[in-house]
Amino acid sequence: MFLLYGVLGQPHGHVNLHKVFHAFSAMVTFESMSIGLFTVGVFVAMDRQNGVLRLKRLYPTPPGTYMVSKILSAMALLFLSLFLLSILLLIANGLPSVAAWVETIFYAVIGVAPFAAIGLTIGLYAGARAAGGIANVVMLFLGFVSGVFISMHSLPGFMQEISMIWPSHQLYELCYGVISRAAQGCLLVHWAILSSETLIFAMIALYKWQRMVL
Protein backbone atom coordinates (compact mmCIF):
# COMPACT_ATOMS: atom_id res chain seq x y z
CA MET A 1 0.00 0.00 0.00
CA PHE A 2 2.83 2.40 0.86
CA LEU A 3 4.59 1.42 -2.39
CA LEU A 4 1.41 2.18 -4.35
CA TYR A 5 0.40 5.51 -2.78
CA GLY A 6 3.66 6.78 -1.34
CA VAL A 7 6.13 5.83 -4.07
CA LEU A 8 4.53 4.78 -7.37
CA GLY A 9 1.68 7.25 -7.00
CA GLN A 10 3.99 10.26 -7.14
CA PRO A 11 4.12 12.37 -10.33
CA HIS A 12 7.25 11.87 -12.42
CA GLY A 13 10.00 14.23 -11.34
CA HIS A 14 8.03 15.60 -8.39
CA VAL A 15 7.71 14.08 -4.94
CA ASN A 16 4.95 15.29 -2.64
CA LEU A 17 6.61 14.73 0.71
CA HIS A 18 3.37 15.43 2.57
CA LYS A 19 1.76 12.41 0.90
CA VAL A 20 4.88 10.31 1.42
CA PHE A 21 5.00 11.15 5.13
CA HIS A 22 1.27 10.53 5.52
CA ALA A 23 1.47 7.16 3.75
CA PHE A 24 4.51 6.11 5.75
CA SER A 25 3.00 7.12 9.10
CA ALA A 26 -0.29 5.43 8.21
CA MET A 27 1.47 2.20 7.25
CA VAL A 28 3.59 2.25 10.41
CA THR A 29 0.41 2.60 12.46
CA PHE A 30 -1.30 -0.12 10.42
CA GLU A 31 1.62 -2.50 10.99
CA SER A 32 1.49 -1.76 14.72
CA MET A 33 -2.24 -2.49 14.86
CA SER A 34 -1.91 -5.63 12.74
CA ILE A 35 0.89 -7.16 14.79
CA GLY A 36 -0.49 -6.08 18.16
CA LEU A 37 -4.14 -6.97 17.60
CA PHE A 38 -4.16 -9.82 15.11
CA THR A 39 -0.86 -11.63 15.65
CA VAL A 40 -0.84 -11.41 19.45
CA GLY A 41 -4.59 -11.94 19.81
CA VAL A 42 -4.78 -15.03 17.61
CA PHE A 43 -1.67 -16.70 19.05
CA VAL A 44 -2.81 -16.13 22.63
CA ALA A 45 -6.24 -17.55 21.81
CA MET A 46 -4.61 -20.60 20.21
CA ASP A 47 -2.35 -21.07 23.25
CA ARG A 48 -5.40 -20.94 25.50
CA GLN A 49 -7.34 -23.43 23.38
CA ASN A 50 -4.40 -25.86 23.13
CA GLY A 51 -3.78 -25.82 26.88
CA VAL A 52 -0.47 -23.97 26.68
CA LEU A 53 -1.65 -21.29 29.09
CA ARG A 54 -2.55 -23.92 31.68
CA LEU A 55 1.03 -25.17 31.57
CA LYS A 56 2.34 -21.60 31.77
CA ARG A 57 0.35 -21.00 34.93
CA LEU A 58 1.98 -24.01 36.59
CA TYR A 59 5.43 -22.44 36.24
CA PRO A 60 6.72 -20.53 39.30
CA THR A 61 6.88 -17.22 37.44
CA PRO A 62 5.05 -13.92 38.02
CA PRO A 63 1.60 -13.86 36.37
CA GLY A 64 2.55 -10.99 34.08
CA THR A 65 5.61 -12.69 32.58
CA TYR A 66 3.69 -14.32 29.73
CA MET A 67 1.94 -11.07 28.82
CA VAL A 68 5.13 -9.02 28.95
CA SER A 69 6.84 -11.57 26.70
CA LYS A 70 4.02 -11.26 24.15
CA ILE A 71 4.28 -7.47 24.13
CA LEU A 72 8.07 -7.64 23.71
CA SER A 73 7.75 -10.17 20.89
CA ALA A 74 5.28 -7.83 19.15
CA MET A 75 7.82 -5.02 19.45
CA ALA A 76 10.58 -7.19 17.96
CA LEU A 77 8.38 -8.34 15.08
CA LEU A 78 7.31 -4.77 14.32
CA PHE A 79 10.93 -3.60 14.36
CA LEU A 80 11.81 -6.15 11.68
CA SER A 81 8.79 -5.37 9.50
CA LEU A 82 9.52 -1.63 9.52
CA PHE A 83 12.81 -2.10 7.68
CA LEU A 84 11.02 -2.78 4.39
CA LEU A 85 8.90 0.34 4.84
CA SER A 86 12.06 2.30 5.58
CA ILE A 87 13.65 1.09 2.34
CA LEU A 88 10.60 2.24 0.40
CA LEU A 89 10.72 5.58 2.21
CA LEU A 90 14.34 5.96 1.13
CA ILE A 91 13.39 5.13 -2.48
CA ALA A 92 10.72 7.84 -2.36
CA ASN A 93 13.35 10.37 -1.17
CA GLY A 94 11.23 10.94 1.91
CA LEU A 95 13.85 10.28 4.58
CA PRO A 96 14.56 13.71 6.14
CA SER A 97 17.38 12.53 8.39
CA VAL A 98 18.70 9.44 10.11
CA ALA A 99 17.77 10.93 13.48
CA ALA A 100 14.15 11.43 12.41
CA TRP A 101 14.01 7.87 11.08
CA VAL A 102 15.42 6.40 14.30
CA GLU A 103 13.01 8.44 16.41
CA THR A 104 10.04 7.37 14.28
CA ILE A 105 10.97 3.68 14.51
CA PHE A 106 11.47 4.03 18.26
CA TYR A 107 8.06 5.62 18.71
CA ALA A 108 6.42 2.94 16.57
CA VAL A 109 8.05 0.06 18.45
CA ILE A 110 7.06 1.44 21.84
CA GLY A 111 3.65 2.47 20.51
CA VAL A 112 2.71 -1.12 19.62
CA ALA A 113 2.27 -1.82 23.35
CA PRO A 114 -1.41 -0.72 23.65
CA PHE A 115 -2.37 -2.75 20.59
CA ALA A 116 -0.56 -5.79 21.99
CA ALA A 117 -2.39 -5.31 25.30
CA ILE A 118 -5.71 -5.17 23.44
CA GLY A 119 -4.65 -8.29 21.50
CA LEU A 120 -3.91 -10.06 24.79
CA THR A 121 -7.36 -9.16 26.06
CA ILE A 122 -8.99 -10.46 22.88
CA GLY A 123 -6.98 -13.69 23.01
CA LEU A 124 -7.78 -14.37 26.65
CA TYR A 125 -11.50 -13.70 26.35
CA ALA A 126 -12.34 -14.91 22.82
CA GLY A 127 -12.07 -18.36 21.32
CA ALA A 128 -9.38 -19.28 18.81
CA ARG A 129 -11.82 -19.13 15.90
CA ALA A 130 -13.36 -15.83 16.95
CA ALA A 131 -10.15 -14.01 17.95
CA GLY A 132 -9.03 -13.32 14.38
CA GLY A 133 -12.38 -11.88 13.34
CA ILE A 134 -12.66 -9.72 16.44
CA ALA A 135 -9.11 -8.44 16.00
CA ASN A 136 -9.79 -7.53 12.37
CA VAL A 137 -12.98 -5.68 13.27
CA VAL A 138 -11.18 -3.72 16.01
CA MET A 139 -8.28 -2.95 13.65
CA LEU A 140 -10.57 -1.67 10.90
CA PHE A 141 -12.55 0.40 13.39
CA LEU A 142 -9.43 2.02 14.86
CA GLY A 143 -8.05 2.64 11.38
CA PHE A 144 -11.12 4.49 10.15
CA VAL A 145 -11.99 6.52 13.26
CA SER A 146 -8.44 7.74 13.86
CA GLY A 147 -7.61 9.18 10.43
CA VAL A 148 -5.21 6.41 9.43
CA PHE A 149 -7.21 4.96 6.52
CA ILE A 150 -9.05 8.14 5.58
CA SER A 151 -8.47 11.83 6.23
CA MET A 152 -9.69 13.16 9.56
CA HIS A 153 -11.49 15.93 7.67
CA SER A 154 -13.72 13.29 6.06
CA LEU A 155 -15.07 12.21 9.45
CA PRO A 156 -18.06 13.78 11.23
CA GLY A 157 -17.26 16.57 13.65
CA PHE A 158 -17.93 14.60 16.82
CA MET A 159 -15.61 11.80 15.65
CA GLN A 160 -12.84 14.31 15.04
CA GLU A 161 -13.31 15.66 18.56
CA ILE A 162 -12.99 12.25 20.23
CA SER A 163 -10.21 10.99 17.95
CA MET A 164 -7.60 11.66 20.62
CA ILE A 165 -8.87 8.73 22.71
CA TRP A 166 -7.86 6.18 20.08
CA PRO A 167 -4.31 4.75 20.37
CA SER A 168 -4.04 4.53 16.59
CA HIS A 169 -4.57 8.28 16.27
CA GLN A 170 -1.98 9.03 18.94
CA LEU A 171 0.62 6.78 17.32
CA TYR A 172 -0.06 8.21 13.86
CA GLU A 173 0.32 11.77 15.15
CA LEU A 174 3.60 10.87 16.85
CA CYS A 175 5.07 9.21 13.76
CA TYR A 176 3.89 11.88 11.34
CA GLY A 177 5.08 14.69 13.60
CA VAL A 178 8.58 13.23 13.83
CA ILE A 179 9.10 12.16 10.21
CA SER A 180 7.67 15.39 8.77
CA ARG A 181 9.01 17.68 11.53
CA ALA A 182 5.53 19.17 11.78
CA ALA A 183 3.82 20.30 14.97
CA GLN A 184 2.74 17.19 16.85
CA GLY A 185 1.26 18.59 20.04
CA CYS A 186 2.47 17.74 23.50
CA LEU A 187 4.52 14.55 23.60
CA LEU A 188 3.52 13.97 27.20
CA VAL A 189 -0.16 13.92 26.24
CA HIS A 190 0.44 11.40 23.45
CA TRP A 191 2.46 9.09 25.66
CA ALA A 192 0.13 9.51 28.64
CA ILE A 193 -2.83 8.34 26.56
CA LEU A 194 -0.91 5.43 25.02
CA SER A 195 0.48 4.38 28.40
CA SER A 196 -2.87 4.58 30.18
CA GLU A 197 -4.58 2.49 27.51
CA THR A 198 -1.78 -0.08 27.67
CA LEU A 199 -2.17 -0.28 31.44
CA ILE A 200 -5.97 -0.54 31.30
CA PHE A 201 -6.04 -3.43 28.84
CA ALA A 202 -3.08 -5.14 30.49
CA MET A 203 -4.97 -5.09 33.79
CA ILE A 204 -8.08 -6.50 32.09
CA ALA A 205 -5.96 -9.28 30.58
CA LEU A 206 -4.26 -9.94 33.93
CA TYR A 207 -7.66 -10.15 35.64
CA LYS A 208 -8.74 -12.84 33.17
CA TRP A 209 -5.39 -14.63 33.49
CA GLN A 210 -5.66 -14.90 37.27
CA ARG A 211 -9.19 -16.31 37.04
CA MET A 212 -8.50 -18.94 34.42
CA VAL A 213 -9.30 -22.49 35.54
CA LEU A 214 -6.24 -24.73 35.62
Tab-separated table of C-alpha atoms in Angstrom:
chain	number	residue	atom	x	y	z
A	1	MET	CA	0.000	0.000	0.000
A	2	PHE	CA	2.827	2.398	0.857
A	3	LEU	CA	4.585	1.416	-2.389
A	4	LEU	CA	1.410	2.179	-4.352
A	5	TYR	CA	0.404	5.506	-2.785
A	6	GLY	CA	3.663	6.783	-1.339
A	7	VAL	CA	6.133	5.827	-4.069
A	8	LEU	CA	4.528	4.784	-7.369
A	9	GLY	CA	1.676	7.254	-6.999
A	10	GLN	CA	3.992	10.261	-7.145
A	11	PRO	CA	4.125	12.373	-10.329
A	12	HIS	CA	7.253	11.866	-12.419
A	13	GLY	CA	9.996	14.226	-11.337
A	14	HIS	CA	8.029	15.598	-8.395
A	15	VAL	CA	7.708	14.085	-4.940
A	16	ASN	CA	4.949	15.292	-2.643
A	17	LEU	CA	6.609	14.734	0.713
A	18	HIS	CA	3.365	15.427	2.569
A	19	LYS	CA	1.757	12.406	0.899
A	20	VAL	CA	4.878	10.312	1.419
A	21	PHE	CA	5.002	11.145	5.128
A	22	HIS	CA	1.270	10.533	5.520
A	23	ALA	CA	1.466	7.160	3.749
A	24	PHE	CA	4.515	6.110	5.753
A	25	SER	CA	2.998	7.124	9.100
A	26	ALA	CA	-0.290	5.435	8.209
A	27	MET	CA	1.472	2.196	7.254
A	28	VAL	CA	3.589	2.249	10.410
A	29	THR	CA	0.413	2.602	12.457
A	30	PHE	CA	-1.301	-0.116	10.422
A	31	GLU	CA	1.622	-2.497	10.994
A	32	SER	CA	1.488	-1.765	14.720
A	33	MET	CA	-2.238	-2.489	14.855
A	34	SER	CA	-1.912	-5.626	12.740
A	35	ILE	CA	0.890	-7.158	14.794
A	36	GLY	CA	-0.490	-6.083	18.159
A	37	LEU	CA	-4.136	-6.966	17.597
A	38	PHE	CA	-4.162	-9.820	15.109
A	39	THR	CA	-0.859	-11.626	15.652
A	40	VAL	CA	-0.838	-11.409	19.445
A	41	GLY	CA	-4.587	-11.935	19.807
A	42	VAL	CA	-4.777	-15.030	17.609
A	43	PHE	CA	-1.670	-16.699	19.048
A	44	VAL	CA	-2.814	-16.128	22.631
A	45	ALA	CA	-6.243	-17.548	21.808
A	46	MET	CA	-4.608	-20.600	20.212
A	47	ASP	CA	-2.353	-21.071	23.246
A	48	ARG	CA	-5.397	-20.943	25.496
A	49	GLN	CA	-7.336	-23.434	23.376
A	50	ASN	CA	-4.405	-25.865	23.133
A	51	GLY	CA	-3.777	-25.817	26.877
A	52	VAL	CA	-0.466	-23.973	26.679
A	53	LEU	CA	-1.649	-21.293	29.092
A	54	ARG	CA	-2.552	-23.915	31.684
A	55	LEU	CA	1.033	-25.166	31.569
A	56	LYS	CA	2.344	-21.600	31.766
A	57	ARG	CA	0.346	-21.002	34.928
A	58	LEU	CA	1.984	-24.012	36.587
A	59	TYR	CA	5.426	-22.438	36.239
A	60	PRO	CA	6.724	-20.531	39.304
A	61	THR	CA	6.879	-17.221	37.442
A	62	PRO	CA	5.054	-13.924	38.017
A	63	PRO	CA	1.600	-13.860	36.372
A	64	GLY	CA	2.548	-10.995	34.081
A	65	THR	CA	5.607	-12.691	32.577
A	66	TYR	CA	3.687	-14.318	29.727
A	67	MET	CA	1.938	-11.070	28.825
A	68	VAL	CA	5.133	-9.019	28.955
A	69	SER	CA	6.841	-11.569	26.698
A	70	LYS	CA	4.022	-11.260	24.154
A	71	ILE	CA	4.284	-7.473	24.134
A	72	LEU	CA	8.070	-7.636	23.710
A	73	SER	CA	7.747	-10.166	20.888
A	74	ALA	CA	5.283	-7.829	19.152
A	75	MET	CA	7.822	-5.015	19.452
A	76	ALA	CA	10.576	-7.187	17.961
A	77	LEU	CA	8.379	-8.339	15.076
A	78	LEU	CA	7.315	-4.771	14.319
A	79	PHE	CA	10.928	-3.596	14.362
A	80	LEU	CA	11.811	-6.149	11.680
A	81	SER	CA	8.793	-5.367	9.504
A	82	LEU	CA	9.517	-1.632	9.523
A	83	PHE	CA	12.806	-2.105	7.681
A	84	LEU	CA	11.015	-2.784	4.393
A	85	LEU	CA	8.903	0.338	4.840
A	86	SER	CA	12.058	2.299	5.576
A	87	ILE	CA	13.653	1.094	2.341
A	88	LEU	CA	10.597	2.239	0.395
A	89	LEU	CA	10.722	5.581	2.208
A	90	LEU	CA	14.338	5.959	1.126
A	91	ILE	CA	13.394	5.133	-2.482
A	92	ALA	CA	10.723	7.838	-2.356
A	93	ASN	CA	13.351	10.366	-1.172
A	94	GLY	CA	11.234	10.944	1.907
A	95	LEU	CA	13.852	10.285	4.580
A	96	PRO	CA	14.555	13.705	6.140
A	97	SER	CA	17.383	12.527	8.385
A	98	VAL	CA	18.699	9.439	10.110
A	99	ALA	CA	17.772	10.935	13.485
A	100	ALA	CA	14.150	11.431	12.407
A	101	TRP	CA	14.006	7.872	11.080
A	102	VAL	CA	15.425	6.401	14.297
A	103	GLU	CA	13.014	8.444	16.406
A	104	THR	CA	10.041	7.368	14.281
A	105	ILE	CA	10.975	3.682	14.510
A	106	PHE	CA	11.471	4.027	18.264
A	107	TYR	CA	8.058	5.624	18.715
A	108	ALA	CA	6.417	2.938	16.573
A	109	VAL	CA	8.052	0.057	18.447
A	110	ILE	CA	7.065	1.442	21.840
A	111	GLY	CA	3.650	2.470	20.506
A	112	VAL	CA	2.707	-1.116	19.617
A	113	ALA	CA	2.266	-1.821	23.355
A	114	PRO	CA	-1.408	-0.715	23.650
A	115	PHE	CA	-2.367	-2.752	20.590
A	116	ALA	CA	-0.556	-5.793	21.986
A	117	ALA	CA	-2.391	-5.310	25.296
A	118	ILE	CA	-5.711	-5.172	23.440
A	119	GLY	CA	-4.650	-8.286	21.503
A	120	LEU	CA	-3.905	-10.060	24.789
A	121	THR	CA	-7.357	-9.159	26.056
A	122	ILE	CA	-8.986	-10.461	22.878
A	123	GLY	CA	-6.978	-13.687	23.007
A	124	LEU	CA	-7.776	-14.372	26.653
A	125	TYR	CA	-11.497	-13.699	26.349
A	126	ALA	CA	-12.340	-14.906	22.819
A	127	GLY	CA	-12.068	-18.361	21.321
A	128	ALA	CA	-9.377	-19.280	18.810
A	129	ARG	CA	-11.815	-19.130	15.900
A	130	ALA	CA	-13.357	-15.826	16.947
A	131	ALA	CA	-10.155	-14.006	17.950
A	132	GLY	CA	-9.025	-13.323	14.383
A	133	GLY	CA	-12.376	-11.883	13.337
A	134	ILE	CA	-12.663	-9.723	16.439
A	135	ALA	CA	-9.106	-8.441	16.000
A	136	ASN	CA	-9.793	-7.532	12.366
A	137	VAL	CA	-12.981	-5.676	13.272
A	138	VAL	CA	-11.177	-3.723	16.007
A	139	MET	CA	-8.281	-2.954	13.647
A	140	LEU	CA	-10.566	-1.665	10.899
A	141	PHE	CA	-12.551	0.398	13.393
A	142	LEU	CA	-9.432	2.024	14.855
A	143	GLY	CA	-8.045	2.638	11.379
A	144	PHE	CA	-11.120	4.489	10.154
A	145	VAL	CA	-11.994	6.522	13.264
A	146	SER	CA	-8.437	7.741	13.857
A	147	GLY	CA	-7.612	9.178	10.432
A	148	VAL	CA	-5.213	6.410	9.429
A	149	PHE	CA	-7.213	4.964	6.523
A	150	ILE	CA	-9.051	8.143	5.575
A	151	SER	CA	-8.474	11.826	6.234
A	152	MET	CA	-9.695	13.155	9.564
A	153	HIS	CA	-11.486	15.928	7.666
A	154	SER	CA	-13.724	13.288	6.063
A	155	LEU	CA	-15.069	12.208	9.447
A	156	PRO	CA	-18.058	13.784	11.229
A	157	GLY	CA	-17.260	16.571	13.646
A	158	PHE	CA	-17.929	14.603	16.821
A	159	MET	CA	-15.608	11.803	15.650
A	160	GLN	CA	-12.842	14.314	15.044
A	161	GLU	CA	-13.310	15.663	18.559
A	162	ILE	CA	-12.990	12.250	20.226
A	163	SER	CA	-10.213	10.992	17.946
A	164	MET	CA	-7.602	11.655	20.623
A	165	ILE	CA	-8.871	8.734	22.708
A	166	TRP	CA	-7.860	6.177	20.077
A	167	PRO	CA	-4.312	4.752	20.367
A	168	SER	CA	-4.044	4.529	16.587
A	169	HIS	CA	-4.570	8.282	16.272
A	170	GLN	CA	-1.976	9.029	18.942
A	171	LEU	CA	0.619	6.780	17.315
A	172	TYR	CA	-0.056	8.207	13.859
A	173	GLU	CA	0.317	11.772	15.151
A	174	LEU	CA	3.603	10.875	16.847
A	175	CYS	CA	5.074	9.214	13.755
A	176	TYR	CA	3.889	11.879	11.336
A	177	GLY	CA	5.079	14.686	13.598
A	178	VAL	CA	8.579	13.231	13.827
A	179	ILE	CA	9.103	12.163	10.210
A	180	SER	CA	7.669	15.393	8.774
A	181	ARG	CA	9.011	17.676	11.527
A	182	ALA	CA	5.527	19.174	11.782
A	183	ALA	CA	3.821	20.299	14.975
A	184	GLN	CA	2.742	17.188	16.854
A	185	GLY	CA	1.255	18.595	20.038
A	186	CYS	CA	2.472	17.745	23.503
A	187	LEU	CA	4.516	14.547	23.595
A	188	LEU	CA	3.521	13.965	27.203
A	189	VAL	CA	-0.160	13.916	26.240
A	190	HIS	CA	0.440	11.395	23.446
A	191	TRP	CA	2.461	9.091	25.661
A	192	ALA	CA	0.133	9.513	28.638
A	193	ILE	CA	-2.833	8.336	26.562
A	194	LEU	CA	-0.914	5.425	25.018
A	195	SER	CA	0.485	4.379	28.404
A	196	SER	CA	-2.866	4.584	30.178
A	197	GLU	CA	-4.579	2.488	27.505
A	198	THR	CA	-1.779	-0.081	27.670
A	199	LEU	CA	-2.174	-0.276	31.443
A	200	ILE	CA	-5.974	-0.544	31.300
A	201	PHE	CA	-6.043	-3.430	28.837
A	202	ALA	CA	-3.076	-5.142	30.490
A	203	MET	CA	-4.970	-5.089	33.795
A	204	ILE	CA	-8.075	-6.498	32.090
A	205	ALA	CA	-5.962	-9.283	30.582
A	206	LEU	CA	-4.256	-9.940	33.926
A	207	TYR	CA	-7.658	-10.147	35.638
A	208	LYS	CA	-8.736	-12.838	33.174
A	209	TRP	CA	-5.390	-14.632	33.494
A	210	GLN	CA	-5.662	-14.900	37.268
A	211	ARG	CA	-9.186	-16.315	37.042
A	212	MET	CA	-8.504	-18.942	34.421
A	213	VAL	CA	-9.295	-22.493	35.536
A	214	LEU	CA	-6.245	-24.726	35.621
